[in-house]
Structure formats: C-alpha cells, structure tokens
Short mmCIF file of C-alpha atoms and ligand atoms in Angstrom, two decimals:
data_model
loop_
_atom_site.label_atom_id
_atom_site.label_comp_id
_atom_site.label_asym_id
_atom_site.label_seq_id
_atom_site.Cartn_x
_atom_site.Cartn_y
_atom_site.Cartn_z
CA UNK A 72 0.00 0.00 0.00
CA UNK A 73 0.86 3.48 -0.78
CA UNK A 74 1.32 6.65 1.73
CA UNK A 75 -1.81 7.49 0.08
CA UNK A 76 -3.57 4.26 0.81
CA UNK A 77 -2.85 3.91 4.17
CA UNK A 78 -4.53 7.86 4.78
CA UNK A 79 -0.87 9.50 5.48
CA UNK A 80 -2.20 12.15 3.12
CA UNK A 81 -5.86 12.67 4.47
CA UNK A 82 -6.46 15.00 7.16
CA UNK A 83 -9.34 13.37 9.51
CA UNK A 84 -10.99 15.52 12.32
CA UNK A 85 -10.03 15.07 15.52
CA UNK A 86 -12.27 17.27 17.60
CA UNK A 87 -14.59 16.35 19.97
CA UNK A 88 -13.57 13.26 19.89
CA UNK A 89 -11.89 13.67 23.59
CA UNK A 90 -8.84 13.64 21.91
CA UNK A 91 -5.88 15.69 24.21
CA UNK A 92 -4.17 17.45 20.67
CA UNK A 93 -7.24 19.44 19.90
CA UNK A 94 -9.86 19.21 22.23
CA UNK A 95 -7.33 20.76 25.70
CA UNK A 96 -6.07 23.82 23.38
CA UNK A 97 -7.85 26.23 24.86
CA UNK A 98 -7.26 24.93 27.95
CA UNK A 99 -3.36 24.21 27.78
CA UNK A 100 -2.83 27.16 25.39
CA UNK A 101 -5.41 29.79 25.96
CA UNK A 102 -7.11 29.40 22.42
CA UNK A 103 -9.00 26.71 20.80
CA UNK A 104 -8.18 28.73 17.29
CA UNK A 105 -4.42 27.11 17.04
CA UNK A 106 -2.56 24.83 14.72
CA UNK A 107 -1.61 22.06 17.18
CA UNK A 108 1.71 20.62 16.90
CA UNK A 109 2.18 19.44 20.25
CA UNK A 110 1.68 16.72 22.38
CA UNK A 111 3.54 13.38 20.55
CA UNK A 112 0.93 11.66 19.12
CA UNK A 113 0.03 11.68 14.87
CA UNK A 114 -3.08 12.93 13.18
CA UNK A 115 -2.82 9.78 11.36
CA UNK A 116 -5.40 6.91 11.05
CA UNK A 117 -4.07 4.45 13.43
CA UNK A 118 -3.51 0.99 11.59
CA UNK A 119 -6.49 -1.15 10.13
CA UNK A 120 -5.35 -3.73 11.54
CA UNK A 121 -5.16 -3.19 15.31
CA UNK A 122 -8.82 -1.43 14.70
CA UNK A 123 -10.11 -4.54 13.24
CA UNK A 124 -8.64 -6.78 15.67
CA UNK A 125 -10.48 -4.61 18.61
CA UNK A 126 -13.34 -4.25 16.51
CA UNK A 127 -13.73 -8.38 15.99
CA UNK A 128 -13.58 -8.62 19.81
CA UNK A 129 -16.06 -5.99 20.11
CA UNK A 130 -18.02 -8.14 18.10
CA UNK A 131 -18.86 -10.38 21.08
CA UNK A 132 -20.89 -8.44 23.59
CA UNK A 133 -20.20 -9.74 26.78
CA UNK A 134 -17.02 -7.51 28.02
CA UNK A 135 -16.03 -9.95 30.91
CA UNK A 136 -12.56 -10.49 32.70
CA UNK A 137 -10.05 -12.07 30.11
CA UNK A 138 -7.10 -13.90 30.00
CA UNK A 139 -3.85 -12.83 28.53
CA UNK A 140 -3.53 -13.91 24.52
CA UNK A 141 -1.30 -16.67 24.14
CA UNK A 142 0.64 -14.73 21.39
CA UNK A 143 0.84 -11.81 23.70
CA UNK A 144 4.72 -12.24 24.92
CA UNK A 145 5.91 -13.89 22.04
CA UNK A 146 4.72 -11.38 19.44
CA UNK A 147 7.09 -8.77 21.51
CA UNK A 148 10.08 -11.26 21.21
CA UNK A 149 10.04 -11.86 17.70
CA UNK A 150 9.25 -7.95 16.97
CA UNK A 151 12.27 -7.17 19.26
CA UNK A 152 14.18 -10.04 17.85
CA UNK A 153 13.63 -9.32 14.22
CA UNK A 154 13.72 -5.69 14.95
CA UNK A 155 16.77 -4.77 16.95
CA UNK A 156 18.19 -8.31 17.53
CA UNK A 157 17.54 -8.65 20.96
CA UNK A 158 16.60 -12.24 22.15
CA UNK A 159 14.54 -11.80 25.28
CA UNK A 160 13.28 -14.78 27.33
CA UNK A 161 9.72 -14.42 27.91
CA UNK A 162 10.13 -14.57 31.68
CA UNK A 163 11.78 -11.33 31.19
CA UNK A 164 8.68 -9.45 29.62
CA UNK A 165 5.37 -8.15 31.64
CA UNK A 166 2.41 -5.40 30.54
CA UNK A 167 2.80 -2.59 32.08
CA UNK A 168 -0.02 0.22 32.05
CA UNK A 169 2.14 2.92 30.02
CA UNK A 170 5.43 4.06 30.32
CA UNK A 171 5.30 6.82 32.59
CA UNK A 172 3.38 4.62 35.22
CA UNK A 173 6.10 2.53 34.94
CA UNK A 174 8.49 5.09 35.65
CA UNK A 175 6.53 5.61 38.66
CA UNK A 176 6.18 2.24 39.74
CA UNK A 177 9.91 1.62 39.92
CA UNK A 178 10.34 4.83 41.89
CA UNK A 179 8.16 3.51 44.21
CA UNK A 180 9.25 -0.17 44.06
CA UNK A 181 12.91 0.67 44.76
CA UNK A 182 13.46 4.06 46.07
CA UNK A 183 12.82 5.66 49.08
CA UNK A 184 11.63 9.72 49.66
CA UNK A 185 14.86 11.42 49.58
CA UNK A 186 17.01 9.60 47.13
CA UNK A 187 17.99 10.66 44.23
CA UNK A 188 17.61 10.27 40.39
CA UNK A 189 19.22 11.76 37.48
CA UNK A 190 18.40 12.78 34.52
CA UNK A 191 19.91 14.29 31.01
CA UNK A 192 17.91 17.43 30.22
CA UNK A 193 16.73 18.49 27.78
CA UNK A 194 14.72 15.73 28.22
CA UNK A 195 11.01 14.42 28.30
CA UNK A 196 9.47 16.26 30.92
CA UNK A 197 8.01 13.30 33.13
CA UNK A 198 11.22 12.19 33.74
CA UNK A 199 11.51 15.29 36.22
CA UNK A 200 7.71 15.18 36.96
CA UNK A 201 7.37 11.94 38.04
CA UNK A 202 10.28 11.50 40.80
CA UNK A 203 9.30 14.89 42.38
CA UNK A 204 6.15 14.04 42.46
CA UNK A 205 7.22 10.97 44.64
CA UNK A 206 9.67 13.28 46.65
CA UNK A 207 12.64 12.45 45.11
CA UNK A 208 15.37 14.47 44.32
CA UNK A 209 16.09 15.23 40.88
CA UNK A 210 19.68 15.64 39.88
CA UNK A 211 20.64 17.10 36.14
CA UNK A 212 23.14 15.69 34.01
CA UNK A 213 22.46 17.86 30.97
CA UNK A 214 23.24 17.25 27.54
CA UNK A 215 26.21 19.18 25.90
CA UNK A 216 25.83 21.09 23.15
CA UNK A 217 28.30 20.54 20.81
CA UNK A 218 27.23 22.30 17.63
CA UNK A 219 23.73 23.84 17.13
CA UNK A 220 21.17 21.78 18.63
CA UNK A 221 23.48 18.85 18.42
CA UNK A 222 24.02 16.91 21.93
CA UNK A 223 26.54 14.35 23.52
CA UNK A 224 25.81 12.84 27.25
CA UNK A 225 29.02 14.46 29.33
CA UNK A 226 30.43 11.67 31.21
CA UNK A 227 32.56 13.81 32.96
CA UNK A 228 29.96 15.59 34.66
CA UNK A 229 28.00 12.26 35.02
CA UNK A 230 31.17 10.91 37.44
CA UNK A 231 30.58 14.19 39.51
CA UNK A 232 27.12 14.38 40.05
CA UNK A 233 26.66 10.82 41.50
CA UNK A 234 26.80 10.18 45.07
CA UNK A 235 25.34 7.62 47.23
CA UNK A 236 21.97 9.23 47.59
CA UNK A 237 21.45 8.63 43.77
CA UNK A 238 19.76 5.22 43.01
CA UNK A 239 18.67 5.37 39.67
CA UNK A 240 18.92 7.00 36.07
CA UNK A 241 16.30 7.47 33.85
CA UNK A 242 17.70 7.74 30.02
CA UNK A 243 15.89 8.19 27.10
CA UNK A 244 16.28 6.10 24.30
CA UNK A 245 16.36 6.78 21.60
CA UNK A 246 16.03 10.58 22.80
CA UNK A 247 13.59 12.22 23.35
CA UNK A 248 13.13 15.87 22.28
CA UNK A 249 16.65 16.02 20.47
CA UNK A 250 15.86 13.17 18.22
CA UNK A 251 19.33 11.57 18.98
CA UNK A 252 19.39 7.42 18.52
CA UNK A 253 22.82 6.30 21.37
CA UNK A 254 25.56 4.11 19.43
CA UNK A 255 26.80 1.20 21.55
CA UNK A 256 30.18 2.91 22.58
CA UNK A 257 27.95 5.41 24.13
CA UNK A 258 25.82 2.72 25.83
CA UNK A 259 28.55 1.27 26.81
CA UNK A 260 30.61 4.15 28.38
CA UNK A 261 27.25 5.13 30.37
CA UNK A 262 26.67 1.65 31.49
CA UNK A 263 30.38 1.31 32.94
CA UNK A 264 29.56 4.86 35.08
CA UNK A 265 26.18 3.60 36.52
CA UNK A 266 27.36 -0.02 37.26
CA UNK A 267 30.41 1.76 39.06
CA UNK A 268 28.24 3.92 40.94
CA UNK A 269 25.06 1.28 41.59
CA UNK A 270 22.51 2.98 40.01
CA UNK A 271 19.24 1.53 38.58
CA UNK A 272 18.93 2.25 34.98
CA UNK A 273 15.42 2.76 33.07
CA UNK A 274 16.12 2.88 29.54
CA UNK A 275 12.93 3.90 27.62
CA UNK A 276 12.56 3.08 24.62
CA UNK A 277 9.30 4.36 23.51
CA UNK A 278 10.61 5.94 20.59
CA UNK A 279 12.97 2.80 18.91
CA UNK A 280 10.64 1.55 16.05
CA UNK A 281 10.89 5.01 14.36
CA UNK A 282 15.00 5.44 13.37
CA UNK A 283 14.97 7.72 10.37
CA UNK A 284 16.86 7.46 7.52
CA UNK A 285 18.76 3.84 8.37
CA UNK A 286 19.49 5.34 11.84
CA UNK A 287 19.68 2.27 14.32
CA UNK A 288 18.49 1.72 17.87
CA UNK A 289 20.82 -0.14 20.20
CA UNK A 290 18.73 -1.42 23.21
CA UNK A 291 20.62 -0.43 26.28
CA UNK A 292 20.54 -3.73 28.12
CA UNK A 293 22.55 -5.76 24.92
CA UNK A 294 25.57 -3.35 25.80
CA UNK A 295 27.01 -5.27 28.28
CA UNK A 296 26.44 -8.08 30.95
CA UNK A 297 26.56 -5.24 33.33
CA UNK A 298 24.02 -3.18 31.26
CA UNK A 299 21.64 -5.94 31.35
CA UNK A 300 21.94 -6.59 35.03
CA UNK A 301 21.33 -3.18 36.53
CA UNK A 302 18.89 -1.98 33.74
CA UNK A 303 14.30 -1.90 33.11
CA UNK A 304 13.91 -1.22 29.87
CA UNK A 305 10.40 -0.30 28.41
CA UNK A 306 9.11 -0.51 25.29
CA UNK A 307 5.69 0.29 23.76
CA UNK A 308 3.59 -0.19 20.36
CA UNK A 309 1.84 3.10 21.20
CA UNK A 310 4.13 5.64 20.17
CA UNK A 311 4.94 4.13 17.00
CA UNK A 312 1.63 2.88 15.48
CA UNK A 313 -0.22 5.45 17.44
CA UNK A 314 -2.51 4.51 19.70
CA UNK A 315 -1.35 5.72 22.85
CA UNK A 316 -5.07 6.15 23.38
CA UNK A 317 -5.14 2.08 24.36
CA UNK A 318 -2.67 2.46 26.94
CA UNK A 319 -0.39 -0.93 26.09
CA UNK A 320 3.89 -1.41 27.11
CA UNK A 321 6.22 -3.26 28.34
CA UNK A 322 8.84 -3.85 30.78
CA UNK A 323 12.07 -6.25 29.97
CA UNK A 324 13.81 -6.93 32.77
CA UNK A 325 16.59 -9.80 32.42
CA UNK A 326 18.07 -9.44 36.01
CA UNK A 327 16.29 -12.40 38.20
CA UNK A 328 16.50 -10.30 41.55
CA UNK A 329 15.46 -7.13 39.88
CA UNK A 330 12.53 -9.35 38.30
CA UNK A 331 11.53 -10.77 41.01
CA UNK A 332 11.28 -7.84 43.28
CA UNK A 333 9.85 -5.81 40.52
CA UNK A 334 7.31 -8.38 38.83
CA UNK A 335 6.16 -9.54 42.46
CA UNK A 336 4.73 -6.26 43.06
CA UNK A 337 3.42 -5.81 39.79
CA UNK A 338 1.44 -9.00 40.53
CA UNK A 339 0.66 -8.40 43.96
CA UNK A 340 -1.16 -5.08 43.16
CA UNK A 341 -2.18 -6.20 39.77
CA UNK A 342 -0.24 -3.48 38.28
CA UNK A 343 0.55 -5.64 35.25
CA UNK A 344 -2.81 -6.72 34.39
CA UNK A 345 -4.11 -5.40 31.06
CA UNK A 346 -7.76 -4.60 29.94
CA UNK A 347 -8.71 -6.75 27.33
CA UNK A 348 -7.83 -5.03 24.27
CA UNK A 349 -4.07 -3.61 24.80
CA UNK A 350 -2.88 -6.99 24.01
CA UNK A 351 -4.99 -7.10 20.97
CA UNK A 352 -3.65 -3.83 20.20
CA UNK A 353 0.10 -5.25 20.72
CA UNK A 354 -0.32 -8.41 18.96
CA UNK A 355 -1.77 -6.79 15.98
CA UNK A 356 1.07 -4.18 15.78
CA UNK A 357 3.81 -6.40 16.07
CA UNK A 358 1.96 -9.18 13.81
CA UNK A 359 0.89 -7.56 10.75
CA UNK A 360 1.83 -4.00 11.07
CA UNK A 361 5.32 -3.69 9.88
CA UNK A 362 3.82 -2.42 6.00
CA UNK A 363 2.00 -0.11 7.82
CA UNK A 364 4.75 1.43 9.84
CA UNK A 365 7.46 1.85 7.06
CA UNK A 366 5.13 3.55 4.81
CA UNK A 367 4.56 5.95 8.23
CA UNK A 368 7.98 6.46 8.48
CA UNK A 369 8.77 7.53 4.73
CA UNK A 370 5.93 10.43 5.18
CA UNK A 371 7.36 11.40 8.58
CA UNK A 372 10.91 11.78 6.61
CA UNK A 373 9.27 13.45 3.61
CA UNK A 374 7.47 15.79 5.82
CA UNK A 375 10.63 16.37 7.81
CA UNK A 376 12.65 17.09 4.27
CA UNK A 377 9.72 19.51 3.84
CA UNK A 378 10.10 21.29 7.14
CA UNK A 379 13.95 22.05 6.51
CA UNK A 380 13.06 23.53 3.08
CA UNK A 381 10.20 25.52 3.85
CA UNK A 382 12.68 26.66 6.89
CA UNK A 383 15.77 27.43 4.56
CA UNK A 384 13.57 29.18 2.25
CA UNK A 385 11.27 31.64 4.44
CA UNK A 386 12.14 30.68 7.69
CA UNK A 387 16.04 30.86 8.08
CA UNK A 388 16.20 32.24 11.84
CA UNK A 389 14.58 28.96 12.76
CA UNK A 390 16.57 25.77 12.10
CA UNK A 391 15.01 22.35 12.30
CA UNK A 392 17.44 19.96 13.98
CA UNK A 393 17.26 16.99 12.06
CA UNK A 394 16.06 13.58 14.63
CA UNK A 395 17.49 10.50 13.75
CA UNK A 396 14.41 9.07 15.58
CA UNK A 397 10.36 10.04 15.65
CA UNK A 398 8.22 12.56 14.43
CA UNK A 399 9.23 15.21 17.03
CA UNK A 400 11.56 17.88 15.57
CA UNK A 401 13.59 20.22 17.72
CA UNK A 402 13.14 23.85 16.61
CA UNK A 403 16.47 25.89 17.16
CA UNK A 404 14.35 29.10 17.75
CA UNK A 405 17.61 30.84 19.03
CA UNK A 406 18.07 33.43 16.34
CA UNK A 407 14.97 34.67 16.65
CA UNK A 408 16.44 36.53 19.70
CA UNK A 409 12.82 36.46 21.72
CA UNK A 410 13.48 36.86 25.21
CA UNK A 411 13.62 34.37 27.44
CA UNK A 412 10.63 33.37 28.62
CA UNK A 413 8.17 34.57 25.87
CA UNK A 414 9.41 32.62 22.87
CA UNK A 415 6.05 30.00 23.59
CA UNK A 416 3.87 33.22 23.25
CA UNK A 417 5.09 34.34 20.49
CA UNK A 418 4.21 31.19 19.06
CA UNK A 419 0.77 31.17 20.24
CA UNK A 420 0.46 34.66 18.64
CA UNK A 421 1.66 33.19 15.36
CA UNK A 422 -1.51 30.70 15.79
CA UNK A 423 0.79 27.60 16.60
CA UNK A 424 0.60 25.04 19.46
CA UNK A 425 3.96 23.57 19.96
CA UNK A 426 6.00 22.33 22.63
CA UNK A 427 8.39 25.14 24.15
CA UNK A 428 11.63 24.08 24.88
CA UNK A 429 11.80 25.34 28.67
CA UNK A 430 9.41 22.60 29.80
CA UNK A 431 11.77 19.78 28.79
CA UNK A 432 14.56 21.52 31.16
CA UNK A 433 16.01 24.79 30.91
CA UNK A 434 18.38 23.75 28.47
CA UNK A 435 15.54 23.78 26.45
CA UNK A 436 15.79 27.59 26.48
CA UNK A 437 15.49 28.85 22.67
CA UNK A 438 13.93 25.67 21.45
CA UNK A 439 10.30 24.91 20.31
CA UNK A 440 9.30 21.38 19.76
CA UNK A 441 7.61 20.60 16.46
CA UNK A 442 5.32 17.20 15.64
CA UNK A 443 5.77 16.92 12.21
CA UNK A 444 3.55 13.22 12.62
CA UNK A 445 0.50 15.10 10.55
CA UNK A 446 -0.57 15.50 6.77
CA UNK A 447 1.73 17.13 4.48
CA UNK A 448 -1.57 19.54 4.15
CA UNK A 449 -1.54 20.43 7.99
CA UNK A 450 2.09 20.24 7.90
CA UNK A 451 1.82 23.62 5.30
CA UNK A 452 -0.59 25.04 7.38
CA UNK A 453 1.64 25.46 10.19
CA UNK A 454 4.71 26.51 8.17
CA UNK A 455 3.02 29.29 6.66
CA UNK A 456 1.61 30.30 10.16
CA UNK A 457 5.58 30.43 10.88
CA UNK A 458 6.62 32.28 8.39
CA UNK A 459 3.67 34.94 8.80
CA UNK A 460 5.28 35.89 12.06
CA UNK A 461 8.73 34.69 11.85
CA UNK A 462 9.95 34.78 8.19
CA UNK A 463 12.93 36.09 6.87
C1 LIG B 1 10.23 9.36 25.87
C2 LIG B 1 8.79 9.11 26.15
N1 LIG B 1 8.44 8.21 27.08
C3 LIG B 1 7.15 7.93 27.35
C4 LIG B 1 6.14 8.57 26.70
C5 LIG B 1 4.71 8.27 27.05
O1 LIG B 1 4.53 6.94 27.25
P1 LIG B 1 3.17 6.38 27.91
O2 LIG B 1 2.04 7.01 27.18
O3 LIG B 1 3.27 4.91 27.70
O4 LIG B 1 3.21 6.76 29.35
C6 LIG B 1 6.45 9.50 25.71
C7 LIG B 1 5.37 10.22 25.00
O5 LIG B 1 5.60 11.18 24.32
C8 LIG B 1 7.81 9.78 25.43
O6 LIG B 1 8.17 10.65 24.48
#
C-alpha cells in the first residue's frame, strides 16, 4: 500500500472526539483557534489492523474479565528479535499500564523519599515530573551542546554528580526531544559509570521503532552483561503505530533479583494486568503492522525534508534539527532573539501550538518542539503560520 492508501495524506478531524491534541487547546494554550503541533501523538489513522482486531472482539458483547492472549509475549520477542536483535526470554517481559506509570512504579518499588535520580535534560518532561512528584530528588546531568542543537551525554559531569543518595537514572532512548538514537560505545561508556556507581537504569525506549533514515536503535541492556543486570527497559507499540489512546507497554527486565522484586509487586497489586484489548492492540502491531509502519515512516521523513526547506527558504532564523528518531523535531528558535521566557507566546500569537523548549529543562531555552507526525496539508498550514510571524 501506498502513503496514500494507508490515509498518510488525508487529514481526519479530531475534535470532539476527547482527543488531548485538539480538544485541551484552549485549555493548555489559551485558544481553541491554534494549529496544534504538540503533544507526541500523529493525526494519522491508526492501523487497520489493530482497529479490526479490537473491533472483531467488540463483536462479542459480553465484556467480561479475560485472559492474557497466548501470542501476547511472544509477538514482543520476535518484533524485538527481528527488529533490533535482541533475544529476550519471555520470563523477562510483563504489561505494564504505560510508560510513565512505569516510571513511577519503579520509583516507588525501589526508592525511598529522599534519594535521588538523574536525569539528562533536555529531556522528556516526566522524567523530572514523576520523581518529584514521589519526593525524590532530581539531579541534572544535561546534555552538551556541541554544535547547534546537536548533543553528547558528558560523562565527565555524570562521574561528579553521582553520590550515594542517587539510586537510579532514567535515560531516554532513543532521545527524546533532540531526536538523537545512542551508538553502543555510548551505551557502553554510560553503562560502565552507573554499574560503578550502583545505580538503577530505566532505559525507555518508547521511541525505537521510528529510526529515520537507516538510523539504528541499540537497546541499552545488549551493551554489556553489566548493562543488562542493573537496567528496566520499556518498550511500547503506542508511540509508534499510534494509539497511545489504548494504553499498552512493556517492561524487559533480564536481572532475576530485579525481576523478582519488581514483577512480584506488579502481581501483587495487579499493576501488570491489562484490559482486554491492549494486548490485541500489541499483537496486531507487532503481527501484521510492519507495512503499515514503514510507509509511516517515509511520510514522517518526507514531511521532515519539507520542514527544513520551507525553513531554509522563508524561515532561516529557525533551524530544524534533524532527529534520527520520531516525528518530534527540535526547533532551534535561538536566532529569533525572543526573550527568554516569551518565545512560547510568540508562538501562540503566530496561531501555533507547539512544545516550548523550557518545559523539557532549561536547556531547552530557545527551542520549540515541532510534531511533524501530521498531513503534508496540515504540515503547510503550520509553516506558513511560521513564516507569517517569523519569516525572513
Ligand atoms: C520518551 C517518552 N516516554 C514515554 C512517553 C509516554 O509513554 P506512555 O504514554 O506509555 O506513558 C512518551 C510520549 O511522548 C515519550 O516521548
């Protein structure tokens, strides 16, 4: 099937159906009357498939408890197998109910009020959210800039910042908003600092079925032994074949003590017990949806090509730093020279509802976060907004 086939190039409405894009803009950014480029999911038709496989269950009217599909588990080995050559055991795998519960359910499994986490800003906000929110303390390792908009972790400063209050690390990968996939010597170098310094390691990996332009994800725990031992990695169908609306991950956790502890609580308070379509959802994804997401990918790079023209062209005081990974571009706003602090207005004047770079640390300072997962249609619309206000 064809981009056009599969609906990549028709716009469908998406308000009032409860949907957070469209339907919280007045609420999140003062106006219902904006072009929303925000939060990361895609105004695209989510896969026949996975709708037909919840429809046929629909079919059957009695919505009673259910039991987990047999194919469940080993659909997410052989899509992680085939995908990024990683052979899991299926002991290793349980549902989880999203990622960023997860994130809070280790916090709470293994940490206590008071200890410490780090994290490599400019990052996804909940990484910050979530272990204040538990009363932990939040310790930044940020990202170094080492051309424009272009990061590397600093190791150095990694070495200083950890002490024995600090019990985990939460890294995203690939990341999340710089677009950056991690090579396996930087995997590696990380893993050597948190194994020296005991730290838990979540490695989410939300965004790995979307590398751009032969990019490849390296899953953190196939590193090194040590990588694998000390590490929860979580994965997801959501983010990819969007439907983050059915709420269905994973966690992979190879380390039997880790397991244990972890997965016995899960169990205990049902934590990992899924309602009875996310598995239908994941099966379907990781079963037949592989067309489906390639031909997603190719109009997420053509739209991104289209971005960094438009932006050469009219918008040149606005460069699009190009992700290796996803649909969520990171706007180098910086020579607009908007002061600091009013650069998100100034987009909301311009009629646009992105993502401003302060809330993903202040590192984010100058940046604007652009989903460019829409219809090359929409896409347009929002350029042209852009270069209304901002152009040459
Ligand atoms: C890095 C990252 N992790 C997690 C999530 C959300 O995951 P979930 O909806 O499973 O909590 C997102 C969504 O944008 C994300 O970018």
């Amino acid at each position: 099937m064809t981009t056009e086939e599969y609906g990549f190039d028709s716009a469908l409405s998406r308000w009032g159906t409860g949907c957070l894009k469209y339907d919280k803009l007045k609420d999140r950014f003062g106006s219902e009357k904006l072009h929303p480029m925000w939060v990361a999911d895609m105004d695209f038709a989510s896969p026949a498939c996975v709708r037909e496989a919840i429809a046929a269950r629909l079919n059957h009217p009695i919505l009673g408890y259910s039991v987990l599909p047999d194919d469940f588990i080993p659909s997410i080995m052989d899509w992680v197998m085939t995908h990024h050559q990683w052979k899991l055991q299926p002991e290793w795998i349980t549902y989880i109910p999203g990622i960023v519960k997860g994130i809070g359910m280790v916090i709470n499994r293994f940490l206590q009020p008071g200890d410490k986490v780090i994290i490599q800003p400019p990052v996804y906000h909940p990484f910050r959210l979530v272990p204040e929110g538990n009363g932990m303390d939040v310790v930044y390792n940020p990202l170094r800039e080492t051309s424009r908009g272009h990061y590397e972790m600093d190791f150095d400063n990694l070495e200083k910042v950890c002490d024995e209050r600090c019990r985990l690390l939460i890294l995203s990968n690939p990341h999340n908003p710089a677009g950056l996939t991690w090579s396996k010597e930087i995997l590696q170098r990380l893993a050597q600092i948190c194994e020296k310094h005991h730290l838990l390691v979540i490695s989410d990996e939300i965004h790995c079925d979307m590398c751009l332009w032969g990019h490849k994800h390296v899953p953190y725990a196939t590193v090194s032994p040590e990588a694998a031992s000390h590490s929860i990695t979580f994965g997801a169908p959501s983010k990819v074949f969007n439907i983050p609306g059915i709420v269905t991950s994973y966690a992979i956790v190879p380390n039997d003590v880790l397991r244990k502890k972890f997965y016995g609580w899960l169990e205990a308070n049902e934590f990992n017990d899924p309602n009875m379509l996310a598995p239908l959802a994941t099966i379907a994804c990781y079963r037949k949806g592989e067309p489906w997401r390639r031909q997603m990918l190719k109009a997420i790079e053509d739209n991104i090509l289209t971005l960094e023209d438009y932006c050469a062209k009219y918008v040149p005081r606005i460069r699009p730093i190009r992700p290796e990974a996803s649909f969520l571009v990171w706007l180098d706003c910086r020579d607009l020279d908007i002061p600091s602090g009013s650069l998100g207005d100034a987009f909301i004047q311009a009629g646009l509802a992105l993502n401003d770079g302060r809330m993903f640390g202040m590192e984010g300072k100058g940046f604007m976060r652009m989903n460019v997962g829409t219809t090359p249609a929409l896409l347009m619309e929002g350029l042209e907004k852009m270069r209304a206000v901002f152009g040459n």
